[in-house]
Structure formats: structure tokens, C-alpha cells
Amino acid sequence: KRYVEGKISELESREKENREWYIIGDIDKEEHETNKILIQKKKTERFLELENLNMEISTLENQKRWIDWLGKHQDWISNMKSEYSIEEKKNIIHEYIQKIRVFFDKENNQHSLRIELKLPIVGDRYVKKDGGGYKILNGNTIKETQVLPKKKGRKPILNPTEKGGLEIIPPIKNSQSRWSKS
């Protein structure tokens, strides 16, 4: 990365020299424009190379974070529900989750969740290499799931309120049940 940044700096210096040569009359306008185009083309290539290097570095750092995450959290994942307070659980969520989207299907009266994680840990795994160390088989950063309704039976009637929300109205008893004695 430092090498590529150095090459970009060199190209910027050459761009400045090219401008100075044109201004003092050492080169003509056509030569100046040709040099300017060549330098700009090479700078663009170097910037793309730098961007790719940054992405590779980020990927390596994320893989290291994933391995660190495994070591740090493997023991307590199974006991999380009973051993941690709500505040601690929120902190864990903020550390690993980028975004949670909730959708509601009115027809089925069911919610679905789309959870976007900061690391690709959905369905990923790691395998031990022969020479030591680990190889990470990347997963996905997105997990989609459906929240199943807890109760079966009659659905409440939903009416819009004045504030734009929904209000639950209990079912109106308009007929006798066959089990009632009245």
C-alpha cells in the first residue's frame, strides 16, 4: 500500500513538473497535453490498485475479527439468554449487526426480518489447515427469517387510530357459544 501511495505521489510531482515545463516553454502545448493524459491515466490505474489493496486489507481484518469473535464468544453464546441483561444484549447487537429490517405481511399476519451483519458470519465456517492456522470459508452478511405467530385462533380486528397507528379491538360477542349455558 505504501509503495502504491509513493507511486501516486511521484505521478503528482511529475504532473506539476509537466505544467512547469509548459509554462516556461520547454515543451509545447501538444506535448504537455499528451503527458497530462498519460499521467492521469497512470494515476487512475494506481488509485484503482490502491482501492483494491484497501479492500483486501479490510477483508483480512474482517477475517481476523471473525476468528477473534469465535474465541471471545464461543463459550457464552449458548447461555446468552439467561446470563446477560437487556443492556448487555443490546451492546452485543450494536457490535455485530449493521441493520435490522422488519416487514409485515398483512395477508398472513406475520412479520419477517432481514438482519444485515457487519461480518460475513451467516453460514460461514473455518477449517484447520495442515500446516497450522485456519482457513475461513466465508458466509453471508444477510439472514432472513420469519417470526411465527405465538397464538393460534381468532385474529384481533385492527382499526386505524387518529394518530395513524393501529388499535386492537377485541371481537364482539354477537352470538352464544355452544358451550355456554345461557
mmCIF file of C-alpha atoms in Angstrom:
data_model
loop_
_atom_site.group_PDB
_atom_site.id
_atom_site.type_symbol
_atom_site.label_atom_id
_atom_site.label_comp_id
_atom_site.label_asym_id
_atom_site.label_seq_id
_atom_site.Cartn_x
_atom_site.Cartn_y
_atom_site.Cartn_z
ATOM 1 C CA LYS A 1 0.000 0.000 0.000
ATOM 2 C CA ARG A 2 2.853 2.398 0.854
ATOM 3 C CA TYR A 3 4.540 1.543 -2.455
ATOM 4 C CA VAL A 4 1.405 2.420 -4.451
ATOM 5 C CA GLU A 5 0.873 5.610 -2.443
ATOM 6 C CA GLY A 6 4.501 6.551 -3.201
ATOM 7 C CA LYS A 7 3.922 5.985 -6.922
ATOM 8 C CA ILE A 8 0.825 8.212 -6.808
ATOM 9 C CA SER A 9 2.880 10.921 -5.112
ATOM 10 C CA GLU A 10 5.562 10.585 -7.820
ATOM 11 C CA LEU A 11 2.926 10.964 -10.541
ATOM 12 C CA GLU A 12 1.568 14.105 -8.869
ATOM 13 C CA SER A 13 5.099 15.509 -8.790
ATOM 14 C CA ARG A 14 5.563 14.700 -12.494
ATOM 15 C CA GLU A 15 2.212 16.346 -13.251
ATOM 16 C CA LYS A 16 3.479 19.517 -11.565
ATOM 17 C CA GLU A 17 6.800 19.344 -13.488
ATOM 18 C CA ASN A 18 4.903 18.872 -16.754
ATOM 19 C CA ARG A 19 2.879 22.014 -16.049
ATOM 20 C CA GLU A 20 6.042 23.977 -15.159
ATOM 21 C CA TRP A 21 7.829 22.827 -18.364
ATOM 22 C CA TYR A 22 4.869 24.018 -20.411
ATOM 23 C CA ILE A 23 4.689 27.369 -18.613
ATOM 24 C CA ILE A 24 8.394 28.153 -19.041
ATOM 25 C CA GLY A 25 8.306 26.997 -22.686
ATOM 26 C CA ASP A 26 10.431 23.838 -22.531
ATOM 27 C CA ILE A 27 7.612 21.807 -24.149
ATOM 28 C CA ASP A 28 4.803 22.785 -26.500
ATOM 29 C CA LYS A 29 1.067 22.539 -25.810
ATOM 30 C CA GLU A 30 0.617 19.222 -27.677
ATOM 31 C CA GLU A 31 3.417 17.540 -25.715
ATOM 32 C CA HIS A 32 2.023 18.992 -22.462
ATOM 33 C CA GLU A 33 -1.471 17.593 -23.215
ATOM 34 C CA THR A 34 -0.064 14.162 -24.184
ATOM 35 C CA ASN A 35 1.977 13.992 -20.971
ATOM 36 C CA LYS A 36 -1.004 15.176 -18.929
ATOM 37 C CA ILE A 37 -3.222 12.399 -20.377
ATOM 38 C CA LEU A 38 -0.549 9.715 -19.759
ATOM 39 C CA ILE A 39 -0.001 10.846 -16.182
ATOM 40 C CA GLN A 40 -3.739 10.992 -15.462
ATOM 41 C CA LYS A 41 -4.255 7.506 -16.942
ATOM 42 C CA LYS A 42 -1.451 6.071 -14.786
ATOM 43 C CA LYS A 43 -2.783 7.869 -11.680
ATOM 44 C CA THR A 44 -6.228 6.347 -12.275
ATOM 45 C CA GLU A 45 -4.654 2.865 -12.524
ATOM 46 C CA ARG A 46 -2.735 3.440 -9.287
ATOM 47 C CA PHE A 47 -5.841 4.711 -7.463
ATOM 48 C CA LEU A 48 -7.742 1.573 -8.536
ATOM 49 C CA GLU A 49 -4.822 -0.548 -7.356
ATOM 50 C CA LEU A 50 -4.855 1.301 -4.022
ATOM 51 C CA GLU A 51 -8.614 0.795 -3.688
ATOM 52 C CA ASN A 52 -8.226 -2.963 -4.337
ATOM 53 C CA LEU A 53 -5.458 -3.159 -1.747
ATOM 54 C CA ASN A 54 -7.659 -1.379 0.795
ATOM 55 C CA MET A 55 -10.440 -3.889 0.133
ATOM 56 C CA GLU A 56 -8.036 -6.826 0.559
ATOM 57 C CA ILE A 57 -6.737 -5.371 3.814
ATOM 58 C CA SER A 58 -10.298 -4.839 5.032
ATOM 59 C CA THR A 59 -11.180 -8.444 4.165
ATOM 60 C CA LEU A 60 -8.157 -9.744 6.064
ATOM 61 C CA GLU A 61 -9.013 -7.589 9.068
ATOM 62 C CA ASN A 62 -12.616 -8.834 8.983
ATOM 63 C CA GLN A 63 -11.401 -12.445 8.870
ATOM 64 C CA LYS A 64 -9.174 -11.803 11.868
ATOM 65 C CA ARG A 65 -12.107 -10.160 13.676
ATOM 66 C CA TRP A 66 -14.207 -13.232 12.885
ATOM 67 C CA ILE A 67 -11.649 -15.600 14.408
ATOM 68 C CA ASP A 68 -11.339 -13.253 17.411
ATOM 69 C CA TRP A 69 -15.136 -13.217 17.648
ATOM 70 C CA LEU A 70 -15.215 -17.022 17.763
ATOM 71 C CA GLY A 71 -12.664 -17.183 20.534
ATOM 72 C CA LYS A 72 -14.296 -14.376 22.505
ATOM 73 C CA HIS A 73 -17.891 -15.512 22.228
ATOM 74 C CA GLN A 74 -17.952 -19.261 21.741
ATOM 75 C CA ASP A 75 -18.393 -20.062 25.431
ATOM 76 C CA TRP A 76 -21.245 -17.722 26.217
ATOM 77 C CA ILE A 77 -23.408 -17.923 23.071
ATOM 78 C CA SER A 78 -25.434 -20.874 24.384
ATOM 79 C CA ASN A 79 -26.037 -19.219 27.783
ATOM 80 C CA MET A 80 -26.759 -15.724 26.480
ATOM 81 C CA LYS A 81 -30.493 -15.801 27.154
ATOM 82 C CA SER A 82 -30.164 -16.446 30.867
ATOM 83 C CA GLU A 83 -26.855 -14.799 31.816
ATOM 84 C CA TYR A 84 -26.990 -11.346 30.200
ATOM 85 C CA SER A 85 -29.052 -8.251 30.897
ATOM 86 C CA ILE A 86 -31.040 -6.487 28.191
ATOM 87 C CA GLU A 87 -28.425 -3.702 28.071
ATOM 88 C CA GLU A 88 -25.592 -6.203 27.545
ATOM 89 C CA LYS A 89 -27.564 -7.911 24.775
ATOM 90 C CA LYS A 90 -28.126 -4.528 23.091
ATOM 91 C CA ASN A 91 -24.386 -3.842 23.179
ATOM 92 C CA ILE A 92 -23.704 -7.181 21.519
ATOM 93 C CA ILE A 93 -26.263 -6.410 18.819
ATOM 94 C CA HIS A 94 -24.710 -2.992 18.117
ATOM 95 C CA GLU A 95 -21.268 -4.557 17.830
ATOM 96 C CA TYR A 96 -22.172 -7.122 15.157
ATOM 97 C CA ILE A 97 -25.378 -6.011 13.424
ATOM 98 C CA GLN A 98 -25.426 -3.333 10.730
ATOM 99 C CA LYS A 99 -29.178 -3.105 10.223
ATOM 100 C CA ILE A 100 -32.411 -4.939 11.038
ATOM 101 C CA ARG A 101 -35.409 -4.516 8.756
ATOM 102 C CA VAL A 102 -38.863 -5.681 9.777
ATOM 103 C CA PHE A 103 -41.594 -6.378 7.229
ATOM 104 C CA PHE A 104 -45.230 -7.208 7.920
ATOM 105 C CA ASP A 105 -47.334 -9.441 5.673
ATOM 106 C CA LYS A 106 -50.933 -8.355 6.307
ATOM 107 C CA GLU A 107 -52.395 -11.314 4.441
ATOM 108 C CA ASN A 108 -50.690 -13.876 6.686
ATOM 109 C CA ASN A 109 -50.474 -11.621 9.757
ATOM 110 C CA GLN A 110 -46.773 -12.423 10.002
ATOM 111 C CA HIS A 111 -43.539 -10.492 10.421
ATOM 112 C CA SER A 112 -40.334 -11.243 8.566
ATOM 113 C CA LEU A 113 -36.886 -9.982 9.499
ATOM 114 C CA ARG A 114 -33.887 -9.139 7.354
ATOM 115 C CA ILE A 115 -30.769 -8.894 9.512
ATOM 116 C CA GLU A 116 -27.653 -7.369 7.930
ATOM 117 C CA LEU A 117 -24.454 -8.172 9.835
ATOM 118 C CA LYS A 118 -21.160 -6.294 9.776
ATOM 119 C CA LEU A 119 -19.226 -9.526 9.163
ATOM 120 C CA PRO A 120 -19.997 -12.421 6.784
ATOM 121 C CA ILE A 121 -20.735 -14.943 9.541
ATOM 122 C CA VAL A 122 -24.067 -16.404 8.399
ATOM 123 C CA GLY A 123 -23.331 -19.967 7.360
ATOM 124 C CA ASP A 124 -19.579 -19.486 7.418
ATOM 125 C CA ARG A 125 -17.097 -21.821 8.990
ATOM 126 C CA TYR A 126 -13.423 -22.319 9.406
ATOM 127 C CA VAL A 127 -11.268 -25.357 8.791
ATOM 128 C CA LYS A 128 -7.884 -26.143 10.224
ATOM 129 C CA LYS A 129 -5.015 -26.039 7.721
ATOM 130 C CA ASP A 130 -2.466 -28.861 7.563
ATOM 131 C CA GLY A 131 0.423 -26.559 8.444
ATOM 132 C CA GLY A 132 -1.468 -24.911 11.312
ATOM 133 C CA GLY A 133 -3.745 -21.947 11.407
ATOM 134 C CA TYR A 134 -7.227 -21.669 9.974
ATOM 135 C CA LYS A 135 -8.855 -21.090 6.625
ATOM 136 C CA ILE A 136 -12.127 -19.180 6.689
ATOM 137 C CA LEU A 137 -14.899 -20.231 4.354
ATOM 138 C CA ASN A 138 -16.912 -17.021 4.099
ATOM 139 C CA GLY A 139 -20.617 -16.982 4.668
ATOM 140 C CA ASN A 140 -23.110 -14.232 4.057
ATOM 141 C CA THR A 141 -23.837 -10.943 5.818
ATOM 142 C CA ILE A 142 -27.611 -11.277 5.463
ATOM 143 C CA LYS A 143 -30.009 -13.524 7.364
ATOM 144 C CA GLU A 144 -33.712 -13.547 6.587
ATOM 145 C CA THR A 145 -36.231 -15.208 8.854
ATOM 146 C CA GLN A 146 -39.931 -15.215 9.658
ATOM 147 C CA VAL A 147 -41.398 -14.572 13.077
ATOM 148 C CA LEU A 148 -44.084 -17.172 13.610
ATOM 149 C CA PRO A 149 -47.201 -16.088 15.466
ATOM 150 C CA LYS A 150 -47.288 -17.329 19.065
ATOM 151 C CA LYS A 151 -51.036 -17.815 19.378
ATOM 152 C CA LYS A 152 -53.418 -19.647 17.145
ATOM 153 C CA GLY A 153 -57.055 -18.753 16.931
ATOM 154 C CA ARG A 154 -59.012 -15.644 16.142
ATOM 155 C CA LYS A 155 -57.070 -12.672 14.953
ATOM 156 C CA PRO A 156 -57.864 -9.331 16.570
ATOM 157 C CA ILE A 157 -59.584 -6.740 14.426
ATOM 158 C CA LEU A 158 -57.232 -3.884 13.621
ATOM 159 C CA ASN A 159 -58.603 -0.362 13.184
ATOM 160 C CA PRO A 160 -56.587 2.725 12.284
ATOM 161 C CA THR A 161 -56.353 5.308 15.064
ATOM 162 C CA GLU A 162 -56.407 9.056 14.591
ATOM 163 C CA LYS A 163 -52.613 9.175 15.014
ATOM 164 C CA GLY A 164 -52.033 6.760 12.144
ATOM 165 C CA GLY A 165 -51.266 3.702 14.259
ATOM 166 C CA LEU A 166 -53.335 0.574 14.736
ATOM 167 C CA GLU A 167 -55.663 -0.139 17.592
ATOM 168 C CA ILE A 168 -56.641 -3.664 18.597
ATOM 169 C CA ILE A 169 -60.358 -4.120 19.135
ATOM 170 C CA PRO A 170 -61.481 -7.312 20.854
ATOM 171 C CA PRO A 171 -64.016 -9.423 18.950
ATOM 172 C CA ILE A 172 -67.615 -8.504 19.661
ATOM 173 C CA LYS A 173 -69.666 -11.274 21.199
ATOM 174 C CA ASN A 174 -72.703 -11.372 18.969
ATOM 175 C CA SER A 175 -73.732 -14.985 19.400
ATOM 176 C CA GLN A 176 -73.766 -17.511 22.162
ATOM 177 C CA SER A 177 -71.147 -20.158 22.355
ATOM 178 C CA ARG A 178 -72.404 -23.722 22.159
ATOM 179 C CA TRP A 179 -70.648 -24.439 25.473
ATOM 180 C CA SER A 180 -72.311 -21.683 27.432
ATOM 181 C CA LYS A 181 -75.435 -22.480 29.494
ATOM 182 C CA SER A 182 -77.300 -19.230 28.852
#
